Amino acid sequence: MRKKLLICAFLLCGVSGAKAQTYTTVENISYVEANETDAYRLERCKVDLYMPQGVKDFPTIVWYHGGGLESGQKEIPQYFKENGFAVVGVNYRLYPKVKNPGYIEDAAQALAWTFKHIAEYGGNPDKIFVSGHSAGGYLALILATDKKWLANYGADADKVKAYLPVSGQTVTHFTIRKERGLPNGIPIIDEYAPVNKTRKDTAPIYLITGGRDLEMADRWEENALFASVSKNIGNPNVTLRELEGFDHVSVLGPACLQIVDYIKKACPESQPLRLSQMPGLEQPAFAPARAMQPQGQTVRNLDEQLSNFTPTFLVYPDKKPANAAEANAIIQELGLRDYMKKYAAQVIISGPVGDTYNAQADLAAYEKLFNSLRAVGNLKVIGLGAGATFVNQSLAAHAQEVAGIFTYGGKAGSYKAAQAAPVPAFVAGATAKQVAKLYIEQNAAKATGATGAFQYYKNADEPLQQVVVSAANYPSAASALTDAWEQLLSKNYRFNNYKHTWYTGAKLNEFGPYELEPTVLPGHAGVERTIKLIDIPGKTTKYLWFEYFPKGTADADKPAEKSIPLMILLHGNTNDPRTQAETSGFIELAAEEGFAVAELEWQGNGYEAMGLDGVESTISQILAAHPQLDPSRVYAQGLSAGSFTATTLGIHGSYLFAAVGGNSGGLFPGGGVSRFGASYDMLVQNARQKSGRVEMPYCSICGTDDEVVVFPKEGKFEQSSIYWAWKAYQILNNLPETQGLDFSKDATFGLTLQNRQHLETNKHISMETGELLSAKGTPLIKMVAVNNYGHWNFKPAARVMWDYYKHFQRNTQTGELIYNK
């Protein structure tokens, strides 16, 4: 019964591949050197290559046929076809025309040929798998364990993604024993036995055999021995799978099913996506299910970037996609799976409402599609051919929410560019120069130079308003997209917090043009990022934080001791632990001003929640690990819940910080212990005890249209946590305590402030700032209001905060605050 079930499952899987994908086979490719003269080698040493078309970076399986090293022909197993990967079917010389190690040498040379040449056919040499049945399984195993065979041909056995031998011998092969006149049933374990060559650092090896009671003599036992020996020497990469109910021959089918499943799991990006038609739209719009929802808050892959503003690619192809399979083919053709994997990108493949693109109808359809996305802040529009014409002539004139446009071919637009919102654009193809003219005018950009095939145009006041024109002759749209991403699309996202908070969503045109913001990718901002996962005694969870040092300063041997300030960043409630690093502006400032940054996963979110004491102890660990950091210049900044925590820390841990503050958060009055670590009454009591003995500079930033943490306004200021934070820090700093606000004194803050300023920015958003001074003239509280802004960071405000912080340090011996004018 078990055997029947496995066969049924196998047959069902065999028809579930990506049928829309096309494949081709190239036969009889020689893998020997061009100067080879041996007639038998020239006849036998060939491969057949079966591969998907119109795809790049596909996985490849190198397959060695069985036949006891005495018979058999290269083959492409039917089970491997139409599964999104390539197959190299290998012929090798056979006994008795050749003797050991001729078979092994041929197997090694064929695999080395694959490493060297598969990229020429579109494959990825980092995604090579090796397998074979029976004698072919033996060849796969000896190559996996004894590195010399591949090394002879300039390849590394451990660069194989995985070895998956089926019913292969792990002792010296019986044909090699026969050559020596040895009895067939007596095992030999010598230099030609994979079990004698296994190492603790091999690539993954997945052993597959039939049932132990049905397999060829001792074949399961040999593989079990190999697995046991590997485990005993410390190799964690060997797995044994016994397929019960199958003998040495019938095991091939279900074993191939196991191999297909293994490759798909190891290389999920090579498989067609599960796309669905987005509901409620007239035009075709195919996307993975998650692209139809607002983006999540947390990415668990710590090596990648913040998820909030990862790109959404909206593609208008040359021809209307009829179904999900055709949309998948466009994704594969453009290589968008790479962006989905590396940048957590979302992809939508759209098309015209009718059979061909129509400027008005398809623009209306675009508006409906955009509104269905709710909160999208990094929309990249791609136009190809006729789709590029639609983008150039219609969508580009209404792209105030679009972070970047890439068009490949198509006709130029004719709208009034000076009246359209600026949008960064990369244009390529035969019509690129003509197409670029409107984009250049739209961005009020000027030529700034050329590099290679690229001509650059930038706006003097906002460099993110730029156009790149490529004169390259691209072999494909995918290669043009690679340049578009590197040159322009990866540089920015788009963001609108005007009169609302971005993550609550917005309809097209509802709040005006979106801000252009620079994207902070690891390595792009002039800083070096390190991930810290620290064990905690008695805990199964770990502390997590990210450290960012300006390039060249992370090595303690280079900077002088105690020469680099440290900025602590605290993210908002349940946010990703990279939120502040990538959206606050402090990472860019760190590279410019020469300070280090650490963003803490202070809430937990799957890691260990730090709490106030944990934050302080983590800072102590960071200072101890990096003697170049200056403990007298430690600052803290947070967003929302992180701002509540930074505000609390300034009173609770005043010995540690030289200044604290935050965006969109303060302190709520009351006696209960809040989820941010302390009650207001306890903090105020602490502040009164320290008043006159401790000074703590405090910087408060909030948008005047923040609907989450409201800004103090006439008649409503007592409902604002910002107001109560001001009061707590007036007490701590021995300043006159405010008893209400009088907006006749100041229409924004309701207080008489010193050094009052109105600041305009190139984001078309303004700020109001002012300070409360001590009797000595030290500015101990700085207030910043971002006009008409919602609940989030405003990057230009980071400069205001840093320019305030950098004047302060704390004597680590006496605790005295030092103000350096």
Coordinates of C-alpha atoms in Angstrom, one line a residue, residues 11 24 41 119 160 259 355 361 592 630 786 802:
L11 CA 2.7 10.8 -10.8
T24 CA 15.1 23.2 -25.1
R41 CA 37.0 9.9 -25.3
A119 CA 26.3 30.6 -17.0
V160 CA 28.2 22.0 -5.3
I259 CA 15.4 15.2 -5.7
D355 CA -6.6 44.6 -26.1
A361 CA -8.9 54.1 -19.7
E592 CA 28.9 62.6 7.7
D630 CA 33.3 57.9 24.0
V786 CA 7.1 69.6 12.0
W802 CA 22.1 66.2 16.2

